[in-house]
Amino acid sequence: MACASIERADEVERVLDEALMPKMPPDYAKNFRKALPETPGRERIEENVAREPARTMMEAEG
């Protein structure tokens, strides 16, 4: 079986993203959102969670 070569870093990320789908425990997002208002640095955490791949992981059904 022949494989296409991967030459650029963005190609590696694409392959890994498809192969390793994000998974979190079922209650993680709910517990995270509950604890976030009391967490120091909340604003920065919210910004990071709004970006991929964290956004997809937080939205994924457990």
mmJSON file of the N, C-alpha and C atoms, coordinates in Angstrom:
{"data_MODEL":{"atom_site":{
"group_PDB":["ATOM","ATOM","ATOM","ATOM","ATOM","ATOM","ATOM","ATOM","ATOM","ATOM","ATOM","ATOM","ATOM","ATOM","ATOM","ATOM","ATOM","ATOM","ATOM","ATOM","ATOM","ATOM","ATOM","ATOM","ATOM","ATOM","ATOM","ATOM","ATOM","ATOM","ATOM","ATOM","ATOM","ATOM","ATOM","ATOM","ATOM","ATOM","ATOM","ATOM","ATOM","ATOM","ATOM","ATOM","ATOM","ATOM","ATOM","ATOM","ATOM","ATOM","ATOM","ATOM","ATOM","ATOM","ATOM","ATOM","ATOM","ATOM","ATOM","ATOM","ATOM","ATOM","ATOM","ATOM","ATOM","ATOM","ATOM","ATOM","ATOM","ATOM","ATOM","ATOM","ATOM","ATOM","ATOM","ATOM","ATOM","ATOM","ATOM","ATOM","ATOM","ATOM","ATOM","ATOM","ATOM","ATOM","ATOM","ATOM","ATOM","ATOM","ATOM","ATOM","ATOM","ATOM","ATOM","ATOM","ATOM","ATOM","ATOM","ATOM","ATOM","ATOM","ATOM","ATOM","ATOM","ATOM","ATOM","ATOM","ATOM","ATOM","ATOM","ATOM","ATOM","ATOM","ATOM","ATOM","ATOM","ATOM","ATOM","ATOM","ATOM","ATOM","ATOM","ATOM","ATOM","ATOM","ATOM","ATOM","ATOM","ATOM","ATOM","ATOM","ATOM","ATOM","ATOM","ATOM","ATOM","ATOM","ATOM","ATOM","ATOM","ATOM","ATOM","ATOM","ATOM","ATOM","ATOM","ATOM","ATOM","ATOM","ATOM","ATOM","ATOM","ATOM","ATOM","ATOM","ATOM","ATOM","ATOM","ATOM","ATOM","ATOM","ATOM","ATOM","ATOM","ATOM","ATOM","ATOM","ATOM","ATOM","ATOM","ATOM","ATOM","ATOM","ATOM","ATOM","ATOM","ATOM","ATOM","ATOM","ATOM","ATOM","ATOM","ATOM","ATOM","ATOM"],
"id":[1,2,3,4,5,6,7,8,9,10,11,12,13,14,15,16,17,18,19,20,21,22,23,24,25,26,27,28,29,30,31,32,33,34,35,36,37,38,39,40,41,42,43,44,45,46,47,48,49,50,51,52,53,54,55,56,57,58,59,60,61,62,63,64,65,66,67,68,69,70,71,72,73,74,75,76,77,78,79,80,81,82,83,84,85,86,87,88,89,90,91,92,93,94,95,96,97,98,99,100,101,102,103,104,105,106,107,108,109,110,111,112,113,114,115,116,117,118,119,120,121,122,123,124,125,126,127,128,129,130,131,132,133,134,135,136,137,138,139,140,141,142,143,144,145,146,147,148,149,150,151,152,153,154,155,156,157,158,159,160,161,162,163,164,165,166,167,168,169,170,171,172,173,174,175,176,177,178,179,180,181,182,183,184,185,186],
"type_symbol":["N","C","C","N","C","C","N","C","C","N","C","C","N","C","C","N","C","C","N","C","C","N","C","C","N","C","C","N","C","C","N","C","C","N","C","C","N","C","C","N","C","C","N","C","C","N","C","C","N","C","C","N","C","C","N","C","C","N","C","C","N","C","C","N","C","C","N","C","C","N","C","C","N","C","C","N","C","C","N","C","C","N","C","C","N","C","C","N","C","C","N","C","C","N","C","C","N","C","C","N","C","C","N","C","C","N","C","C","N","C","C","N","C","C","N","C","C","N","C","C","N","C","C","N","C","C","N","C","C","N","C","C","N","C","C","N","C","C","N","C","C","N","C","C","N","C","C","N","C","C","N","C","C","N","C","C","N","C","C","N","C","C","N","C","C","N","C","C","N","C","C","N","C","C","N","C","C","N","C","C","N","C","C","N","C","C"],
"label_atom_id":["N","CA","C","N","CA","C","N","CA","C","N","CA","C","N","CA","C","N","CA","C","N","CA","C","N","CA","C","N","CA","C","N","CA","C","N","CA","C","N","CA","C","N","CA","C","N","CA","C","N","CA","C","N","CA","C","N","CA","C","N","CA","C","N","CA","C","N","CA","C","N","CA","C","N","CA","C","N","CA","C","N","CA","C","N","CA","C","N","CA","C","N","CA","C","N","CA","C","N","CA","C","N","CA","C","N","CA","C","N","CA","C","N","CA","C","N","CA","C","N","CA","C","N","CA","C","N","CA","C","N","CA","C","N","CA","C","N","CA","C","N","CA","C","N","CA","C","N","CA","C","N","CA","C","N","CA","C","N","CA","C","N","CA","C","N","CA","C","N","CA","C","N","CA","C","N","CA","C","N","CA","C","N","CA","C","N","CA","C","N","CA","C","N","CA","C","N","CA","C","N","CA","C","N","CA","C","N","CA","C","N","CA","C","N","CA","C"],
"label_alt_id":[null,null,null,null,null,null,null,null,null,null,null,null,null,null,null,null,null,null,null,null,null,null,null,null,null,null,null,null,null,null,null,null,null,null,null,null,null,null,null,null,null,null,null,null,null,null,null,null,null,null,null,null,null,null,null,null,null,null,null,null,null,null,null,null,null,null,null,null,null,null,null,null,null,null,null,null,null,null,null,null,null,null,null,null,null,null,null,null,null,null,null,null,null,null,null,null,null,null,null,null,null,null,null,null,null,null,null,null,null,null,null,null,null,null,null,null,null,null,null,null,null,null,null,null,null,null,null,null,null,null,null,null,null,null,null,null,null,null,null,null,null,null,null,null,null,null,null,null,null,null,null,null,null,null,null,null,null,null,null,null,null,null,null,null,null,null,null,null,null,null,null,null,null,null,null,null,null,null,null,null,null,null,null,null,null,null],
"label_comp_id":["MET","MET","MET","ALA","ALA","ALA","CYS","CYS","CYS","ALA","ALA","ALA","SER","SER","SER","ILE","ILE","ILE","GLU","GLU","GLU","ARG","ARG","ARG","ALA","ALA","ALA","ASP","ASP","ASP","GLU","GLU","GLU","VAL","VAL","VAL","GLU","GLU","GLU","ARG","ARG","ARG","VAL","VAL","VAL","LEU","LEU","LEU","ASP","ASP","ASP","GLU","GLU","GLU","ALA","ALA","ALA","LEU","LEU","LEU","MET","MET","MET","PRO","PRO","PRO","LYS","LYS","LYS","MET","MET","MET","PRO","PRO","PRO","PRO","PRO","PRO","ASP","ASP","ASP","TYR","TYR","TYR","ALA","ALA","ALA","LYS","LYS","LYS","ASN","ASN","ASN","PHE","PHE","PHE","ARG","ARG","ARG","LYS","LYS","LYS","ALA","ALA","ALA","LEU","LEU","LEU","PRO","PRO","PRO","GLU","GLU","GLU","THR","THR","THR","PRO","PRO","PRO","GLY","GLY","GLY","ARG","ARG","ARG","GLU","GLU","GLU","ARG","ARG","ARG","ILE","ILE","ILE","GLU","GLU","GLU","GLU","GLU","GLU","ASN","ASN","ASN","VAL","VAL","VAL","ALA","ALA","ALA","ARG","ARG","ARG","GLU","GLU","GLU","PRO","PRO","PRO","ALA","ALA","ALA","ARG","ARG","ARG","THR","THR","THR","MET","MET","MET","MET","MET","MET","GLU","GLU","GLU","ALA","ALA","ALA","GLU","GLU","GLU","GLY","GLY","GLY"],
"label_asym_id":["A","A","A","A","A","A","A","A","A","A","A","A","A","A","A","A","A","A","A","A","A","A","A","A","A","A","A","A","A","A","A","A","A","A","A","A","A","A","A","A","A","A","A","A","A","A","A","A","A","A","A","A","A","A","A","A","A","A","A","A","A","A","A","A","A","A","A","A","A","A","A","A","A","A","A","A","A","A","A","A","A","A","A","A","A","A","A","A","A","A","A","A","A","A","A","A","A","A","A","A","A","A","A","A","A","A","A","A","A","A","A","A","A","A","A","A","A","A","A","A","A","A","A","A","A","A","A","A","A","A","A","A","A","A","A","A","A","A","A","A","A","A","A","A","A","A","A","A","A","A","A","A","A","A","A","A","A","A","A","A","A","A","A","A","A","A","A","A","A","A","A","A","A","A","A","A","A","A","A","A","A","A","A","A","A","A"],
"label_entity_id":["1","1","1","1","1","1","1","1","1","1","1","1","1","1","1","1","1","1","1","1","1","1","1","1","1","1","1","1","1","1","1","1","1","1","1","1","1","1","1","1","1","1","1","1","1","1","1","1","1","1","1","1","1","1","1","1","1","1","1","1","1","1","1","1","1","1","1","1","1","1","1","1","1","1","1","1","1","1","1","1","1","1","1","1","1","1","1","1","1","1","1","1","1","1","1","1","1","1","1","1","1","1","1","1","1","1","1","1","1","1","1","1","1","1","1","1","1","1","1","1","1","1","1","1","1","1","1","1","1","1","1","1","1","1","1","1","1","1","1","1","1","1","1","1","1","1","1","1","1","1","1","1","1","1","1","1","1","1","1","1","1","1","1","1","1","1","1","1","1","1","1","1","1","1","1","1","1","1","1","1","1","1","1","1","1","1"],
"label_seq_id":[1,1,1,2,2,2,3,3,3,4,4,4,5,5,5,6,6,6,7,7,7,8,8,8,9,9,9,10,10,10,11,11,11,12,12,12,13,13,13,14,14,14,15,15,15,16,16,16,17,17,17,18,18,18,19,19,19,20,20,20,21,21,21,22,22,22,23,23,23,24,24,24,25,25,25,26,26,26,27,27,27,28,28,28,29,29,29,30,30,30,31,31,31,32,32,32,33,33,33,34,34,34,35,35,35,36,36,36,37,37,37,38,38,38,39,39,39,40,40,40,41,41,41,42,42,42,43,43,43,44,44,44,45,45,45,46,46,46,47,47,47,48,48,48,49,49,49,50,50,50,51,51,51,52,52,52,53,53,53,54,54,54,55,55,55,56,56,56,57,57,57,58,58,58,59,59,59,60,60,60,61,61,61,62,62,62],
"pdbx_PDB_ins_code":[null,null,null,null,null,null,null,null,null,null,null,null,null,null,null,null,null,null,null,null,null,null,null,null,null,null,null,null,null,null,null,null,null,null,null,null,null,null,null,null,null,null,null,null,null,null,null,null,null,null,null,null,null,null,null,null,null,null,null,null,null,null,null,null,null,null,null,null,null,null,null,null,null,null,null,null,null,null,null,null,null,null,null,null,null,null,null,null,null,null,null,null,null,null,null,null,null,null,null,null,null,null,null,null,null,null,null,null,null,null,null,null,null,null,null,null,null,null,null,null,null,null,null,null,null,null,null,null,null,null,null,null,null,null,null,null,null,null,null,null,null,null,null,null,null,null,null,null,null,null,null,null,null,null,null,null,null,null,null,null,null,null,null,null,null,null,null,null,null,null,null,null,null,null,null,null,null,null,null,null,null,null,null,null,null,null],
"Cartn_x":[0.838,0.0,0.892,0.666,1.464,0.919,1.824,1.43,1.93,1.138,1.584,2.553,3.589,4.545,4.013,4.382,4.016,5.281,5.21,6.403,6.351,5.153,5.025,4.349,4.668,4.108,2.591,1.995,0.534,-0.114,0.587,0.061,0.059,1.066,1.131,-0.028,-0.264,-1.366,-2.703,-2.911,-4.168,-4.378,-3.349,-3.452,-3.71,-2.988,-3.181,-4.555,-5.026,-6.349,-7.431,-7.311,-8.296,-8.159,-6.938,-6.699,-6.992,-6.738,-6.874,-7.971,-9.191,-10.32,-10.323,-10.653,-10.652,-11.745,-11.394,-12.37,-12.144,-13.231,-13.169,-14.189,-13.983,-14.992,-16.341,-17.446,-18.779,-19.099,-18.686,-19.036,-17.969,-16.912,-15.804,-16.24,-16.916,-17.307,-18.234,-19.184,-20.119,-19.371,-18.489,-17.716,-16.759,-16.176,-15.264,-15.996,-17.158,-17.928,-18.394,-18.68,-19.112,-17.962,-16.758,-15.599,-14.963,-15.156,-14.452,-14.67,-15.874,-16.046,-15.162,-14.777,-13.964,-12.471,-12.101,-10.725,-9.905,-8.739,-7.863,-7.447,-7.397,-7.027,-8.159,-9.387,-10.571,-10.654,-10.37,-10.503,-9.585,-8.358,-7.404,-7.805,-8.285,-8.739,-9.899,-10.851,-11.99,-11.533,-10.546,-10.007,-9.401,-8.64,-7.998,-9.013,-10.04,-11.055,-11.902,-11.954,-12.721,-11.997,-10.704,-9.916,-9.887,-9.626,-9.473,-8.108,-7.943,-8.911,-9.762,-9.467,-10.198,-11.698,-12.077,-13.507,-14.225,-13.67,-14.286,-14.33,-13.271,-13.241,-14.299,-14.512,-15.502,-16.926,-17.122,-18.451,-18.76,-17.736,-17.926,-18.792,-19.665,-20.503,-19.634,-19.765,-18.966,-19.558],
"Cartn_y":[-1.162,0.0,1.236,2.153,3.367,4.454,5.233,6.34,7.638,8.675,9.995,10.527,11.195,11.732,13.037,13.274,14.503,15.334,16.537,17.363,18.618,19.052,20.29,19.998,20.827,20.635,20.692,21.568,21.665,20.395,19.652,18.371,17.337,17.364,16.447,16.728,17.991,18.364,17.889,18.037,17.614,16.12,15.339,13.886,13.496,14.106,13.785,14.212,15.374,15.835,14.847,14.272,13.308,11.966,11.593,10.289,10.287,11.39,11.459,12.448,12.024,12.894,13.248,14.5,14.92,14.232,13.812,13.185,13.711,13.949,14.372,13.574,13.455,12.784,13.488,12.768,13.328,14.605,14.706,15.875,16.966,16.798,17.744,19.161,19.349,20.694,21.341,20.57,21.108,21.544,20.704,21.03,22.195,22.233,23.313,24.651,24.705,25.957,26.375,25.42,25.711,26.32,25.809,26.274,27.538,27.799,28.89,30.264,30.659,32.01,32.312,31.314,31.512,31.294,31.042,30.694,31.934,32.122,33.235,33.1,34.207,34.181,33.735,33.836,33.359,33.913,35.203,35.813,35.141,34.908,34.273,32.826,32.128,30.748,30.718,31.644,31.702,31.941,32.824,33.082,31.814,31.081,29.857,28.772,28.643,27.611,27.938,29.199,29.591,29.224,28.883,28.511,27.002,26.583,25.151,24.689,23.486,22.395,22.369,23.272,23.236,23.427,24.303,24.555,23.268,22.522,21.267,20.258,20.187,19.235,19.581,20.869,21.279,21.041,21.072,20.879,19.412,18.565,17.147,16.46,15.616,14.824,13.757,13.563,12.561,11.269],
"Cartn_z":[0.0,0.0,0.0,-0.898,-1.013,-0.101,0.47,1.339,0.737,0.866,0.436,1.481,1.03,1.994,2.584,3.81,4.498,4.585,4.045,3.962,4.821,5.216,5.982,7.319,8.316,9.659,9.66,8.86,8.859,8.32,7.497,7.013,8.134,8.974,10.113,11.058,11.364,12.249,11.691,10.399,9.774,9.957,9.733,9.865,11.322,12.241,13.656,14.152,13.711,14.127,13.717,12.545,12.068,12.797,13.142,13.761,15.264,15.92,17.375,17.751,17.618,17.92,19.41,19.731,21.133,21.937,23.148,24.041,25.448,26.15,27.543,28.33,29.63,30.457,30.313,30.449,30.21,30.988,32.232,33.038,33.039,32.265,32.322,31.981,30.847,30.421,31.443,31.967,32.962,34.22,34.713,35.915,35.668,34.485,34.109,34.153,33.517,33.48,34.876,35.715,37.083,37.893,37.717,38.478,37.9,36.63,35.953,36.577,36.972,37.519,38.731,39.483,40.686,40.437,39.202,38.876,38.542,39.19,38.816,37.349,36.635,35.224,34.318,34.805,34.079,32.656,32.478,31.157,30.134,30.536,29.614,29.326,30.331,30.14,29.153,29.306,28.386,26.95,26.765,25.423,24.835,25.632,25.14,24.813,25.623,25.4,24.168,23.789,22.603,21.308,21.397,20.206,20.037,18.802,18.519,19.013,19.451,19.487,20.759,21.703,22.974,22.783,21.857,21.641,21.259,20.325,19.889,21.031,21.816,22.927,23.972,24.212,25.202,24.705,23.388,22.817,22.556,22.535,22.206,23.249,22.772,23.677,24.328,25.6,26.314,26.17],
"occupancy":[1.0,1.0,1.0,1.0,1.0,1.0,1.0,1.0,1.0,1.0,1.0,1.0,1.0,1.0,1.0,1.0,1.0,1.0,1.0,1.0,1.0,1.0,1.0,1.0,1.0,1.0,1.0,1.0,1.0,1.0,1.0,1.0,1.0,1.0,1.0,1.0,1.0,1.0,1.0,1.0,1.0,1.0,1.0,1.0,1.0,1.0,1.0,1.0,1.0,1.0,1.0,1.0,1.0,1.0,1.0,1.0,1.0,1.0,1.0,1.0,1.0,1.0,1.0,1.0,1.0,1.0,1.0,1.0,1.0,1.0,1.0,1.0,1.0,1.0,1.0,1.0,1.0,1.0,1.0,1.0,1.0,1.0,1.0,1.0,1.0,1.0,1.0,1.0,1.0,1.0,1.0,1.0,1.0,1.0,1.0,1.0,1.0,1.0,1.0,1.0,1.0,1.0,1.0,1.0,1.0,1.0,1.0,1.0,1.0,1.0,1.0,1.0,1.0,1.0,1.0,1.0,1.0,1.0,1.0,1.0,1.0,1.0,1.0,1.0,1.0,1.0,1.0,1.0,1.0,1.0,1.0,1.0,1.0,1.0,1.0,1.0,1.0,1.0,1.0,1.0,1.0,1.0,1.0,1.0,1.0,1.0,1.0,1.0,1.0,1.0,1.0,1.0,1.0,1.0,1.0,1.0,1.0,1.0,1.0,1.0,1.0,1.0,1.0,1.0,1.0,1.0,1.0,1.0,1.0,1.0,1.0,1.0,1.0,1.0,1.0,1.0,1.0,1.0,1.0,1.0,1.0,1.0,1.0,1.0,1.0,1.0],
"B_iso_or_equiv":[0.0,0.0,0.0,0.0,0.0,0.0,0.0,0.0,0.0,0.0,0.0,0.0,0.0,0.0,0.0,0.0,0.0,0.0,0.0,0.0,0.0,0.0,0.0,0.0,0.0,0.0,0.0,0.0,0.0,0.0,0.0,0.0,0.0,0.0,0.0,0.0,0.0,0.0,0.0,0.0,0.0,0.0,0.0,0.0,0.0,0.0,0.0,0.0,0.0,0.0,0.0,0.0,0.0,0.0,0.0,0.0,0.0,0.0,0.0,0.0,0.0,0.0,0.0,0.0,0.0,0.0,0.0,0.0,0.0,0.0,0.0,0.0,0.0,0.0,0.0,0.0,0.0,0.0,0.0,0.0,0.0,0.0,0.0,0.0,0.0,0.0,0.0,0.0,0.0,0.0,0.0,0.0,0.0,0.0,0.0,0.0,0.0,0.0,0.0,0.0,0.0,0.0,0.0,0.0,0.0,0.0,0.0,0.0,0.0,0.0,0.0,0.0,0.0,0.0,0.0,0.0,0.0,0.0,0.0,0.0,0.0,0.0,0.0,0.0,0.0,0.0,0.0,0.0,0.0,0.0,0.0,0.0,0.0,0.0,0.0,0.0,0.0,0.0,0.0,0.0,0.0,0.0,0.0,0.0,0.0,0.0,0.0,0.0,0.0,0.0,0.0,0.0,0.0,0.0,0.0,0.0,0.0,0.0,0.0,0.0,0.0,0.0,0.0,0.0,0.0,0.0,0.0,0.0,0.0,0.0,0.0,0.0,0.0,0.0,0.0,0.0,0.0,0.0,0.0,0.0,0.0,0.0,0.0,0.0,0.0,0.0],
"pdbx_formal_charge":[null,null,null,null,null,null,null,null,null,null,null,null,null,null,null,null,null,null,null,null,null,null,null,null,null,null,null,null,null,null,null,null,null,null,null,null,null,null,null,null,null,null,null,null,null,null,null,null,null,null,null,null,null,null,null,null,null,null,null,null,null,null,null,null,null,null,null,null,null,null,null,null,null,null,null,null,null,null,null,null,null,null,null,null,null,null,null,null,null,null,null,null,null,null,null,null,null,null,null,null,null,null,null,null,null,null,null,null,null,null,null,null,null,null,null,null,null,null,null,null,null,null,null,null,null,null,null,null,null,null,null,null,null,null,null,null,null,null,null,null,null,null,null,null,null,null,null,null,null,null,null,null,null,null,null,null,null,null,null,null,null,null,null,null,null,null,null,null,null,null,null,null,null,null,null,null,null,null,null,null,null,null,null,null,null,null],
"auth_seq_id":[1,1,1,2,2,2,3,3,3,4,4,4,5,5,5,6,6,6,7,7,7,8,8,8,9,9,9,10,10,10,11,11,11,12,12,12,13,13,13,14,14,14,15,15,15,16,16,16,17,17,17,18,18,18,19,19,19,20,20,20,21,21,21,22,22,22,23,23,23,24,24,24,25,25,25,26,26,26,27,27,27,28,28,28,29,29,29,30,30,30,31,31,31,32,32,32,33,33,33,34,34,34,35,35,35,36,36,36,37,37,37,38,38,38,39,39,39,40,40,40,41,41,41,42,42,42,43,43,43,44,44,44,45,45,45,46,46,46,47,47,47,48,48,48,49,49,49,50,50,50,51,51,51,52,52,52,53,53,53,54,54,54,55,55,55,56,56,56,57,57,57,58,58,58,59,59,59,60,60,60,61,61,61,62,62,62],
"auth_comp_id":["MET","MET","MET","ALA","ALA","ALA","CYS","CYS","CYS","ALA","ALA","ALA","SER","SER","SER","ILE","ILE","ILE","GLU","GLU","GLU","ARG","ARG","ARG","ALA","ALA","ALA","ASP","ASP","ASP","GLU","GLU","GLU","VAL","VAL","VAL","GLU","GLU","GLU","ARG","ARG","ARG","VAL","VAL","VAL","LEU","LEU","LEU","ASP","ASP","ASP","GLU","GLU","GLU","ALA","ALA","ALA","LEU","LEU","LEU","MET","MET","MET","PRO","PRO","PRO","LYS","LYS","LYS","MET","MET","MET","PRO","PRO","PRO","PRO","PRO","PRO","ASP","ASP","ASP","TYR","TYR","TYR","ALA","ALA","ALA","LYS","LYS","LYS","ASN","ASN","ASN","PHE","PHE","PHE","ARG","ARG","ARG","LYS","LYS","LYS","ALA","ALA","ALA","LEU","LEU","LEU","PRO","PRO","PRO","GLU","GLU","GLU","THR","THR","THR","PRO","PRO","PRO","GLY","GLY","GLY","ARG","ARG","ARG","GLU","GLU","GLU","ARG","ARG","ARG","ILE","ILE","ILE","GLU","GLU","GLU","GLU","GLU","GLU","ASN","ASN","ASN","VAL","VAL","VAL","ALA","ALA","ALA","ARG","ARG","ARG","GLU","GLU","GLU","PRO","PRO","PRO","ALA","ALA","ALA","ARG","ARG","ARG","THR","THR","THR","MET","MET","MET","MET","MET","MET","GLU","GLU","GLU","ALA","ALA","ALA","GLU","GLU","GLU","GLY","GLY","GLY"],
"auth_asym_id":["A","A","A","A","A","A","A","A","A","A","A","A","A","A","A","A","A","A","A","A","A","A","A","A","A","A","A","A","A","A","A","A","A","A","A","A","A","A","A","A","A","A","A","A","A","A","A","A","A","A","A","A","A","A","A","A","A","A","A","A","A","A","A","A","A","A","A","A","A","A","A","A","A","A","A","A","A","A","A","A","A","A","A","A","A","A","A","A","A","A","A","A","A","A","A","A","A","A","A","A","A","A","A","A","A","A","A","A","A","A","A","A","A","A","A","A","A","A","A","A","A","A","A","A","A","A","A","A","A","A","A","A","A","A","A","A","A","A","A","A","A","A","A","A","A","A","A","A","A","A","A","A","A","A","A","A","A","A","A","A","A","A","A","A","A","A","A","A","A","A","A","A","A","A","A","A","A","A","A","A","A","A","A","A","A","A"],
"auth_atom_id":["N","CA","C","N","CA","C","N","CA","C","N","CA","C","N","CA","C","N","CA","C","N","CA","C","N","CA","C","N","CA","C","N","CA","C","N","CA","C","N","CA","C","N","CA","C","N","CA","C","N","CA","C","N","CA","C","N","CA","C","N","CA","C","N","CA","C","N","CA","C","N","CA","C","N","CA","C","N","CA","C","N","CA","C","N","CA","C","N","CA","C","N","CA","C","N","CA","C","N","CA","C","N","CA","C","N","CA","C","N","CA","C","N","CA","C","N","CA","C","N","CA","C","N","CA","C","N","CA","C","N","CA","C","N","CA","C","N","CA","C","N","CA","C","N","CA","C","N","CA","C","N","CA","C","N","CA","C","N","CA","C","N","CA","C","N","CA","C","N","CA","C","N","CA","C","N","CA","C","N","CA","C","N","CA","C","N","CA","C","N","CA","C","N","CA","C","N","CA","C","N","CA","C","N","CA","C","N","CA","C","N","CA","C","N","CA","C"],
"pdbx_PDB_model_num":[1,1,1,1,1,1,1,1,1,1,1,1,1,1,1,1,1,1,1,1,1,1,1,1,1,1,1,1,1,1,1,1,1,1,1,1,1,1,1,1,1,1,1,1,1,1,1,1,1,1,1,1,1,1,1,1,1,1,1,1,1,1,1,1,1,1,1,1,1,1,1,1,1,1,1,1,1,1,1,1,1,1,1,1,1,1,1,1,1,1,1,1,1,1,1,1,1,1,1,1,1,1,1,1,1,1,1,1,1,1,1,1,1,1,1,1,1,1,1,1,1,1,1,1,1,1,1,1,1,1,1,1,1,1,1,1,1,1,1,1,1,1,1,1,1,1,1,1,1,1,1,1,1,1,1,1,1,1,1,1,1,1,1,1,1,1,1,1,1,1,1,1,1,1,1,1,1,1,1,1,1,1,1,1,1,1]
}}}
